[in-house]
Amino acid sequence: MKEFSVLNHDMVPEHILLTEDEIKKLLAKYRISKGHLPKIKTSDPVCKEINAKAGDVLKVVRDSMTAGKALSYRLVIEG
Amino acid sequence: MASPKRIKKIKFGLLSPKEIRKMGVTKIITADTYDDDGYPIEMGLMDPRLGVIDPGLRCRTCGGRPGECPGHFCRIELVAPVVHVGFAKLVRKILRSTCRKCGRLLLEEPIKKNYLDQIKLLTKLGQPCDDLVKNVFRDATKVNLCPYCEEAQMDIKFEQPTSYVEGGHKLMPADIRDRFERIPDEDIKIFGMDPKNARPEWMILRVLPVPPVTTRPSITLESGQRSEDDLTHKLVDIIRINQRFQENREAGAPQLIIEDLWELLQYHVTTFLDNEVSGVPPARHRSGRPLKSLSQRLKGKEGRFRGSLSGKRVNFSARTVISPDPNLSISEIGVPLQIATELTIPMNITSRNLEECREYVRRGPNNHPGASYVKRLDGRRVKVIDENREELAELLEPGWKVDRQLQDGDLVLFNRQPSLHRMSIMAHEVKVMPYKTFRINPAVCPPYNADFDGDEMNLHVPQTEEARAEAKILMKVEENILSPRFGGPIIGGIHDHISGMFLLTRGNVTFDKDTALELLKKSEIMDLSEPAGYENGKPYWTGKQIFSQLLPSGLNLTYRSKMCDNCKICKREECEKDAYVVIKDGNLLCGTVDEVAIGAFAGKILDRIIKEYGAVEAGKFLDNATRLAIRMITRIGFSFGIDDEDIPSDAQEQIHDIIMAAEERVKRLIEAYEAGELDSLPGRTIDETVEMKIMQELGKARNQAGDIAGHHLGMDNSAVVMAISGARGSMLNLTQMAACVGQQSVRGERIQRGYADRTLPHFYKGDLGADAHGFVKSSYKKGLSPIEFFFHAMGGREGLVDTAVRTSQSGYLQRRLINALQDLEIKYDGTVRETRGQIVQFVYGDDGVDPSKSDYGKSVNVSRIIQNVTGEEVMGGKSG
């Protein structure tokens, strides 16, 4: 069986790893600490695919019925 | 005052006899409560060391006064152990799964260890281990030979509620206790119990804790006689039997008597704990009323948890039946005089309202806009009665407070259960009225989901200025016309409002001056526009003009009304059905006003007014429009009777022919099917294909019949007017009444159930024909044949069951959703966060739009802006 990347699937939204700088800006924008972000586990197929480590922050770009594109951020946690 | 303390953890377990003895302040030995002088007897059930309930006395244990002293437990030493009913089932399980000789769990060592490891893991993870423990009991019960002492195990029968029989021999609680004492601690852990906090033998009571007197206060009757609590009565019974048991045993009574007494003791202890155990006759009071046991105090809807602790009760509220009053404004509520005299609003007296307050007090509590209480400067409350009202009124001075009765214009909250959305509680203005029901404008029925078939509603009176301000800004009916669910109006015209408007604005109905003014009389319209024309020298106005008087000037709107057939080429203004609505500068130029214009859940005109002119203006428009519509419909006279369903005999024949033809075609389909000539549709079997084709054929026949009936029932028929305007009912309802009821179905199929290969014995086996599977040829007017009636009842029953199931399911779903979402909050930065500040959504709804401020869910209505700026109409689709 040929292996596929989950990222190519139509239903999987775009996941982008943020740089340290971008994370700092994001946290400043919402005046939060990392812990207040929604979480994603390292065992998540997307995390495995893009090689995200615990402590990283992902930007998720989803298609939205109301807004067209919707941005969301997730903190990668062990699991 | 004791300082509040933080609860660190709660531990659940069984009380050991040792603990019971330690917490009990004394032993109870006498069944008597008070002596002849009315003093409590020491070591009796009302021992003064158990706490105090009589005012003026102090507790002998803690020295507290009534209210301070929480009460103290004591104990009854039972002569013989008895089973605690609450644990009877668990006792059975443990008996069956432990050895009758050595007391060990009947499982091999490695299996035990495996179970123990799993339980430890689950408790570490903080998960329940109920399922695992269930397996332990299941496995251990199957074992017949003890793997340790090789003792053969006997079958243990459990007889409700508290007796156990082992091989024909009754197990006494004392024997059970002995066995349980032998169970090693390690084995108890495998039952999911903690041997330190809950040893199984503690489920067999040897010492009974006696609740303090504060739990079972006695009441002094008017005659001076004391009446004891049910629990005290039960405890008296227990002590009496306990004493008799002891005397008999010491006297060496025969085993039979001892066993009888033992059983009696068991009965009394059982009914003390739970008087609703199956298999036990409930213990009764002398009057025959069953006694209220401990468990009954706690469980159920009116128990301590659901009734007393989570239940909330309020003052300043009223409840009665609702009825309609179309002359009230939508924001008003008619409050019965009786209720208005009972409910009050606190008023602070200032130098400016002193005279007003004096007048209220002077009128007293029984003379409607009066007062019931005054609060003096020192905080004392004085009741206003007819005897003191005059003097009290003179005594008033600034700084006092007066509880003034409810009067016109006060803001109150009005609510109908179930309160499923925020429109279920809205703020109304009071209008005091005679008679005994709450009166509301029928236009506010949809948000409350109310009707007038006996519905009752609740009214609450806010007591502070802050509460009233909040209610006024957030909860007024006008503020809730737009539903946050879909961004359209949820309050709007219903039933007669829509019929009336439809009749007024359709085509070119004309009115002379007197009639036009009469129609507008109840609406707050002061002048008429230029007349549409003159007839015989007299001016006349059209219905459209009269309606236009209500519209704010400057309103522009174009849409297609409910009647619109979506013709391929829209004739727009020349539409012969008058379905193309054009409003320019607040004038209805063409089109008919119907449900799509002013109805609840639709209401385009209403929606536009509220978004461009604000909630208050929209409220006024709704009031005026509904009043005008009601005036119009009462002027015309609008009724429906059985003869409105009549259709001419030649039409009836046509319908008959259509149905006969359809049956003929069905017959041919069946012949083709039986001859195997039928081709199956893709993805379906032959059987399914023939079913589908038959259904199609019969459905077509019903539609044709309906068209014929509709053809003969014109716009002069009120049911047709209601169906077309969207006021009530549909053309389908009308078809069923006048032409043909059509196919009845259960689970979306024709009716198949019944006897073997047939629905009823009136048909041949395997009959696939229309009438054999629930096709109702008759109309409701004509009446159904017995067979048709039966099939109709089948279909009708399914509908009823579906609604019953749906409401309960959706209610529970709603509850779960509310519990999950209730603490989420939209912060000022647009994020949705929960209480800890965790982000749930980065932008509310992805676009940050409040649906009730949006245009049917869209943030901007481009065509509306263009129209308003350029004055030119731009029309999107039908929904645009």
Short mmCIF file of N, CA and C in Angstrom, two decimals, chain B residues 594-722:
data_model
loop_
_atom_site.label_atom_id
_atom_site.label_comp_id
_atom_site.label_asym_id
_atom_site.label_seq_id
_atom_site.Cartn_x
_atom_site.Cartn_y
_atom_site.Cartn_z
N ASP B 594 -47.81 39.84 3.09
CA ASP B 594 -48.19 38.53 3.63
C ASP B 594 -47.18 38.08 4.67
N GLU B 595 -47.09 36.77 4.85
CA GLU B 595 -46.20 36.24 5.90
C GLU B 595 -44.75 36.68 5.69
N VAL B 596 -44.31 36.68 4.43
CA VAL B 596 -42.92 37.04 4.16
C VAL B 596 -42.66 38.50 4.55
N ALA B 597 -43.71 39.31 4.58
CA ALA B 597 -43.52 40.72 4.91
C ALA B 597 -43.51 40.98 6.41
N ILE B 598 -44.53 40.47 7.11
CA ILE B 598 -44.65 40.83 8.52
C ILE B 598 -44.72 39.63 9.46
N GLY B 599 -44.61 38.42 8.93
CA GLY B 599 -44.80 37.24 9.78
C GLY B 599 -43.63 37.01 10.72
N ALA B 600 -43.91 36.31 11.82
CA ALA B 600 -42.84 35.86 12.71
C ALA B 600 -42.01 34.85 11.93
N PHE B 601 -40.69 34.80 12.15
CA PHE B 601 -39.72 33.93 11.49
C PHE B 601 -39.44 34.37 10.06
N ALA B 602 -40.22 35.28 9.46
CA ALA B 602 -39.91 35.72 8.10
C ALA B 602 -39.76 37.25 8.11
N GLY B 603 -40.88 37.95 7.97
CA GLY B 603 -40.96 39.39 8.20
C GLY B 603 -39.92 40.28 7.58
N LYS B 604 -39.87 40.35 6.24
CA LYS B 604 -38.85 41.16 5.58
C LYS B 604 -39.02 42.66 5.88
N ILE B 605 -40.26 43.15 5.81
CA ILE B 605 -40.47 44.57 6.07
C ILE B 605 -40.07 44.90 7.51
N LEU B 606 -40.50 44.04 8.40
CA LEU B 606 -40.19 44.19 9.82
C LEU B 606 -38.68 44.21 10.04
N ASP B 607 -38.03 43.26 9.39
CA ASP B 607 -36.59 43.11 9.52
C ASP B 607 -35.88 44.39 9.04
N ARG B 608 -36.34 44.92 7.91
CA ARG B 608 -35.72 46.11 7.36
C ARG B 608 -35.94 47.32 8.27
N ILE B 609 -37.15 47.44 8.79
CA ILE B 609 -37.44 48.57 9.68
C ILE B 609 -36.56 48.51 10.92
N ILE B 610 -36.44 47.33 11.50
CA ILE B 610 -35.67 47.24 12.74
C ILE B 610 -34.20 47.55 12.48
N LYS B 611 -33.71 47.16 11.30
CA LYS B 611 -32.29 47.39 11.03
C LYS B 611 -32.01 48.83 10.62
N GLU B 612 -33.00 49.50 10.06
CA GLU B 612 -32.73 50.87 9.62
C GLU B 612 -33.29 51.93 10.56
N TYR B 613 -34.36 51.59 11.28
CA TYR B 613 -34.97 52.61 12.12
C TYR B 613 -34.91 52.28 13.61
N GLY B 614 -34.42 51.08 13.93
CA GLY B 614 -34.25 50.73 15.33
C GLY B 614 -35.41 49.94 15.90
N ALA B 615 -35.15 49.38 17.09
CA ALA B 615 -36.09 48.45 17.71
C ALA B 615 -37.39 49.14 18.11
N VAL B 616 -37.29 50.36 18.62
CA VAL B 616 -38.49 51.02 19.11
C VAL B 616 -39.47 51.28 17.96
N GLU B 617 -38.91 51.78 16.85
CA GLU B 617 -39.72 52.05 15.66
C GLU B 617 -40.37 50.75 15.17
N ALA B 618 -39.59 49.66 15.17
CA ALA B 618 -40.11 48.38 14.72
C ALA B 618 -41.25 47.92 15.61
N GLY B 619 -41.07 48.13 16.92
CA GLY B 619 -42.14 47.75 17.85
C GLY B 619 -43.41 48.51 17.55
N LYS B 620 -43.27 49.81 17.29
CA LYS B 620 -44.45 50.62 16.97
C LYS B 620 -45.10 50.13 15.69
N PHE B 621 -44.25 49.85 14.68
CA PHE B 621 -44.78 49.38 13.40
C PHE B 621 -45.58 48.11 13.60
N LEU B 622 -45.02 47.20 14.41
CA LEU B 622 -45.69 45.92 14.64
C LEU B 622 -47.03 46.14 15.33
N ASP B 623 -47.04 47.02 16.33
CA ASP B 623 -48.30 47.33 17.02
C ASP B 623 -49.33 47.85 16.03
N ASN B 624 -48.92 48.84 15.24
CA ASN B 624 -49.84 49.47 14.29
C ASN B 624 -50.32 48.48 13.25
N ALA B 625 -49.35 47.69 12.71
CA ALA B 625 -49.70 46.77 11.64
C ALA B 625 -50.66 45.71 12.13
N THR B 626 -50.40 45.16 13.34
CA THR B 626 -51.29 44.11 13.83
C THR B 626 -52.68 44.67 14.11
N ARG B 627 -52.73 45.89 14.64
CA ARG B 627 -54.04 46.48 14.92
C ARG B 627 -54.81 46.75 13.62
N LEU B 628 -54.10 47.28 12.64
CA LEU B 628 -54.75 47.53 11.35
C LEU B 628 -55.28 46.23 10.76
N ALA B 629 -54.45 45.18 10.82
CA ALA B 629 -54.85 43.90 10.24
C ALA B 629 -56.07 43.34 10.95
N ILE B 630 -56.09 43.47 12.27
CA ILE B 630 -57.23 42.95 13.03
C ILE B 630 -58.50 43.74 12.69
N ARG B 631 -58.35 45.06 12.54
CA ARG B 631 -59.51 45.89 12.16
C ARG B 631 -60.03 45.45 10.80
N MET B 632 -59.10 45.21 9.88
CA MET B 632 -59.48 44.82 8.53
C MET B 632 -60.21 43.49 8.54
N ILE B 633 -59.65 42.53 9.25
CA ILE B 633 -60.24 41.18 9.18
C ILE B 633 -61.59 41.15 9.91
N THR B 634 -61.73 41.95 10.97
CA THR B 634 -63.04 41.97 11.64
C THR B 634 -64.06 42.70 10.78
N ARG B 635 -63.59 43.66 10.00
CA ARG B 635 -64.50 44.39 9.13
C ARG B 635 -65.06 43.48 8.06
N ILE B 636 -64.17 42.68 7.46
CA ILE B 636 -64.60 41.77 6.40
C ILE B 636 -65.42 40.62 6.97
N GLY B 637 -64.97 40.11 8.07
CA GLY B 637 -65.59 38.91 8.62
C GLY B 637 -64.91 37.72 7.96
N PHE B 638 -64.28 36.88 8.76
CA PHE B 638 -63.44 35.83 8.20
C PHE B 638 -63.74 34.54 8.94
N SER B 639 -64.35 33.58 8.25
CA SER B 639 -64.68 32.35 8.95
C SER B 639 -64.56 31.17 8.01
N PHE B 640 -64.55 30.00 8.60
CA PHE B 640 -64.40 28.79 7.81
C PHE B 640 -65.34 27.74 8.37
N GLY B 641 -66.10 27.12 7.48
CA GLY B 641 -67.04 26.11 7.94
C GLY B 641 -66.96 24.89 7.06
N ILE B 642 -67.76 23.90 7.39
CA ILE B 642 -67.70 22.63 6.67
C ILE B 642 -68.06 22.83 5.19
N ASP B 643 -68.96 23.77 4.91
CA ASP B 643 -69.36 23.94 3.50
C ASP B 643 -68.29 24.65 2.68
N ASP B 644 -67.27 25.18 3.33
CA ASP B 644 -66.16 25.75 2.57
C ASP B 644 -65.31 24.67 1.94
N GLU B 645 -65.52 23.43 2.35
CA GLU B 645 -64.77 22.33 1.76
C GLU B 645 -65.53 21.71 0.59
N ASP B 646 -66.75 22.19 0.32
CA ASP B 646 -67.55 21.65 -0.77
C ASP B 646 -66.91 21.95 -2.11
N ILE B 647 -66.92 20.95 -2.97
CA ILE B 647 -66.52 21.21 -4.36
C ILE B 647 -67.62 20.66 -5.26
N PRO B 648 -67.79 21.25 -6.44
CA PRO B 648 -68.91 20.84 -7.29
C PRO B 648 -68.85 19.36 -7.65
N SER B 649 -70.00 18.79 -7.99
CA SER B 649 -70.05 17.35 -8.20
C SER B 649 -69.22 16.93 -9.41
N ASP B 650 -69.14 17.78 -10.45
CA ASP B 650 -68.33 17.36 -11.60
C ASP B 650 -66.86 17.33 -11.23
N ALA B 651 -66.43 18.21 -10.32
CA ALA B 651 -65.04 18.17 -9.85
C ALA B 651 -64.81 16.91 -9.05
N GLN B 652 -65.81 16.55 -8.26
CA GLN B 652 -65.69 15.32 -7.48
C GLN B 652 -65.54 14.12 -8.39
N GLU B 653 -66.30 14.15 -9.48
CA GLU B 653 -66.20 13.04 -10.45
C GLU B 653 -64.81 13.00 -11.07
N GLN B 654 -64.31 14.19 -11.40
CA GLN B 654 -62.96 14.25 -11.98
C GLN B 654 -61.95 13.63 -11.03
N ILE B 655 -62.06 14.02 -9.76
CA ILE B 655 -61.13 13.49 -8.76
C ILE B 655 -61.26 11.97 -8.69
N HIS B 656 -62.50 11.52 -8.70
CA HIS B 656 -62.76 10.08 -8.66
C HIS B 656 -62.09 9.39 -9.84
N ASP B 657 -62.24 9.99 -11.01
CA ASP B 657 -61.65 9.40 -12.21
C ASP B 657 -60.14 9.33 -12.10
N ILE B 658 -59.56 10.41 -11.58
CA ILE B 658 -58.10 10.44 -11.45
C ILE B 658 -57.62 9.32 -10.56
N ILE B 659 -58.33 9.15 -9.45
CA ILE B 659 -57.90 8.12 -8.52
C ILE B 659 -58.10 6.73 -9.12
N MET B 660 -59.23 6.55 -9.83
CA MET B 660 -59.47 5.25 -10.47
C MET B 660 -58.37 4.96 -11.48
N ALA B 661 -58.01 5.99 -12.25
CA ALA B 661 -56.97 5.81 -13.27
C ALA B 661 -55.65 5.44 -12.61
N ALA B 662 -55.37 6.10 -11.48
CA ALA B 662 -54.12 5.80 -10.78
C ALA B 662 -54.14 4.37 -10.28
N GLU B 663 -55.26 3.95 -9.76
CA GLU B 663 -55.35 2.57 -9.27
C GLU B 663 -55.17 1.58 -10.41
N GLU B 664 -55.71 1.95 -11.55
CA GLU B 664 -55.56 1.10 -12.74
C GLU B 664 -54.08 0.97 -13.10
N ARG B 665 -53.38 2.12 -13.07
CA ARG B 665 -51.95 2.08 -13.40
C ARG B 665 -51.18 1.26 -12.38
N VAL B 666 -51.59 1.38 -11.12
CA VAL B 666 -50.94 0.58 -10.07
C VAL B 666 -51.17 -0.90 -10.35
N LYS B 667 -52.38 -1.22 -10.75
CA LYS B 667 -52.70 -2.61 -11.04
C LYS B 667 -51.81 -3.14 -12.16
N ARG B 668 -51.63 -2.30 -13.19
CA ARG B 668 -50.79 -2.73 -14.31
C ARG B 668 -49.34 -2.90 -13.87
N LEU B 669 -48.88 -2.00 -13.01
CA LEU B 669 -47.52 -2.11 -12.47
C LEU B 669 -47.35 -3.44 -11.76
N ILE B 670 -48.35 -3.79 -10.96
CA ILE B 670 -48.27 -5.03 -10.20
C ILE B 670 -48.27 -6.23 -11.15
N GLU B 671 -49.10 -6.15 -12.20
CA GLU B 671 -49.12 -7.25 -13.17
C GLU B 671 -47.76 -7.40 -13.83
N ALA B 672 -47.18 -6.25 -14.20
CA ALA B 672 -45.86 -6.29 -14.83
C ALA B 672 -44.83 -6.88 -13.88
N TYR B 673 -44.96 -6.50 -12.61
CA TYR B 673 -44.02 -7.00 -11.60
C TYR B 673 -44.17 -8.50 -11.45
N GLU B 674 -45.41 -8.96 -11.40
CA GLU B 674 -45.64 -10.39 -11.18
C GLU B 674 -45.24 -11.20 -12.40
N ALA B 675 -45.36 -10.58 -13.55
CA ALA B 675 -44.93 -11.27 -14.76
C ALA B 675 -43.42 -11.18 -14.95
N GLY B 676 -42.75 -10.45 -14.06
CA GLY B 676 -41.31 -10.31 -14.15
C GLY B 676 -40.87 -9.40 -15.27
N GLU B 677 -41.75 -8.53 -15.72
CA GLU B 677 -41.41 -7.66 -16.84
C GLU B 677 -40.85 -6.32 -16.39
N LEU B 678 -40.85 -6.13 -15.08
CA LEU B 678 -40.45 -4.81 -14.56
C LEU B 678 -38.94 -4.73 -14.46
N ASP B 679 -38.37 -3.65 -14.94
CA ASP B 679 -36.92 -3.44 -14.80
C ASP B 679 -36.67 -2.71 -13.50
N SER B 680 -35.66 -3.19 -12.79
CA SER B 680 -35.39 -2.53 -11.51
C SER B 680 -34.60 -1.25 -11.73
N LEU B 681 -34.83 -0.28 -10.88
CA LEU B 681 -34.11 0.99 -10.94
C LEU B 681 -32.69 0.77 -10.43
N PRO B 682 -31.75 1.58 -10.86
CA PRO B 682 -30.38 1.37 -10.40
C PRO B 682 -30.27 1.41 -8.88
N GLY B 683 -29.59 0.42 -8.33
CA GLY B 683 -29.36 0.40 -6.88
C GLY B 683 -30.54 -0.08 -6.09
N ARG B 684 -31.57 -0.59 -6.75
CA ARG B 684 -32.74 -1.06 -5.99
C ARG B 684 -33.11 -2.47 -6.45
N THR B 685 -33.78 -3.19 -5.55
CA THR B 685 -34.27 -4.50 -5.93
C THR B 685 -35.59 -4.29 -6.68
N ILE B 686 -36.05 -5.39 -7.26
CA ILE B 686 -37.33 -5.33 -7.99
C ILE B 686 -38.45 -4.93 -7.03
N ASP B 687 -38.43 -5.53 -5.82
CA ASP B 687 -39.47 -5.24 -4.82
C ASP B 687 -39.49 -3.76 -4.48
N GLU B 688 -38.30 -3.20 -4.25
CA GLU B 688 -38.23 -1.79 -3.91
C GLU B 688 -38.71 -0.93 -5.07
N THR B 689 -38.36 -1.36 -6.29
CA THR B 689 -38.74 -0.59 -7.46
C THR B 689 -40.25 -0.49 -7.59
N VAL B 690 -40.91 -1.63 -7.44
CA VAL B 690 -42.37 -1.61 -7.62
C VAL B 690 -43.02 -0.77 -6.52
N GLU B 691 -42.49 -0.88 -5.29
CA GLU B 691 -43.01 -0.05 -4.19
C GLU B 691 -42.88 1.44 -4.53
N MET B 692 -41.68 1.80 -5.00
CA MET B 692 -41.42 3.21 -5.31
C MET B 692 -42.35 3.70 -6.40
N LYS B 693 -42.50 2.87 -7.44
CA LYS B 693 -43.33 3.31 -8.57
C LYS B 693 -44.79 3.47 -8.14
N ILE B 694 -45.24 2.54 -7.29
CA ILE B 694 -46.63 2.64 -6.81
C ILE B 694 -46.81 3.93 -6.01
N MET B 695 -45.84 4.17 -5.11
CA MET B 695 -45.91 5.38 -4.28
C MET B 695 -45.95 6.63 -5.16
N GLN B 696 -45.10 6.63 -6.18
CA GLN B 696 -45.04 7.78 -7.09
C GLN B 696 -46.39 8.00 -7.76
N GLU B 697 -46.93 6.91 -8.25
CA GLU B 697 -48.19 6.97 -9.00
C GLU B 697 -49.29 7.54 -8.12
N LEU B 698 -49.36 7.02 -6.86
CA LEU B 698 -50.43 7.46 -5.95
C LEU B 698 -50.21 8.89 -5.50
N GLY B 699 -48.94 9.23 -5.31
CA GLY B 699 -48.63 10.61 -4.91
C GLY B 699 -49.06 11.58 -6.00
N LYS B 700 -48.78 11.17 -7.26
CA LYS B 700 -49.17 12.01 -8.39
C LYS B 700 -50.69 12.18 -8.40
N ALA B 701 -51.39 11.08 -8.16
CA ALA B 701 -52.85 11.13 -8.20
C ALA B 701 -53.37 12.10 -7.15
N ARG B 702 -52.78 12.06 -5.94
CA ARG B 702 -53.24 12.95 -4.89
C ARG B 702 -53.00 14.40 -5.26
N ASN B 703 -51.83 14.65 -5.86
CA ASN B 703 -51.53 16.02 -6.26
C ASN B 703 -52.50 16.53 -7.31
N GLN B 704 -52.80 15.65 -8.28
CA GLN B 704 -53.76 16.05 -9.32
C GLN B 704 -55.12 16.35 -8.71
N ALA B 705 -55.52 15.47 -7.79
CA ALA B 705 -56.82 15.68 -7.13
C ALA B 705 -56.80 17.02 -6.39
N GLY B 706 -55.67 17.29 -5.73
CA GLY B 706 -55.55 18.55 -5.00
C GLY B 706 -55.64 19.75 -5.94
N ASP B 707 -55.01 19.63 -7.13
CA ASP B 707 -55.05 20.73 -8.08
C ASP B 707 -56.48 21.02 -8.51
N ILE B 708 -57.23 19.95 -8.75
CA ILE B 708 -58.63 20.14 -9.16
C ILE B 708 -59.42 20.83 -8.05
N ALA B 709 -59.21 20.32 -6.82
CA ALA B 709 -59.92 20.92 -5.69
C ALA B 709 -59.52 22.38 -5.54
N GLY B 710 -58.21 22.65 -5.65
CA GLY B 710 -57.72 24.02 -5.52
C GLY B 710 -58.31 24.93 -6.59
N HIS B 711 -58.52 24.35 -7.76
CA HIS B 711 -59.08 25.10 -8.87
C HIS B 711 -60.48 25.59 -8.55
N HIS B 712 -61.22 24.76 -7.84
CA HIS B 712 -62.61 25.11 -7.54
C HIS B 712 -62.76 25.91 -6.26
N LEU B 713 -61.71 25.93 -5.45
CA LEU B 713 -61.76 26.74 -4.24
C LEU B 713 -60.94 28.00 -4.52
N GLY B 714 -61.60 29.08 -4.72
CA GLY B 714 -60.88 30.29 -5.13
C GLY B 714 -60.47 31.16 -3.97
N MET B 715 -60.08 32.38 -4.29
CA MET B 715 -59.61 33.30 -3.28
C MET B 715 -60.72 33.75 -2.33
N ASP B 716 -61.98 33.43 -2.69
CA ASP B 716 -63.06 33.79 -1.76
C ASP B 716 -63.18 32.76 -0.65
N ASN B 717 -62.39 31.70 -0.75
CA ASN B 717 -62.41 30.68 0.29
C ASN B 717 -61.37 31.04 1.36
N SER B 718 -61.80 31.12 2.60
CA SER B 718 -60.87 31.62 3.62
C SER B 718 -59.70 30.67 3.87
N ALA B 719 -59.92 29.36 3.71
CA ALA B 719 -58.80 28.44 3.91
C ALA B 719 -57.73 28.69 2.86
N VAL B 720 -58.17 28.99 1.63
CA VAL B 720 -57.21 29.28 0.56
C VAL B 720 -56.44 30.56 0.89
N VAL B 721 -57.17 31.56 1.37
CA VAL B 721 -56.51 32.82 1.74
C VAL B 721 -55.46 32.57 2.81
N MET B 722 -55.83 31.76 3.81
CA MET B 722 -54.87 31.48 4.89
C MET B 722 -53.67 30.72 4.38
#
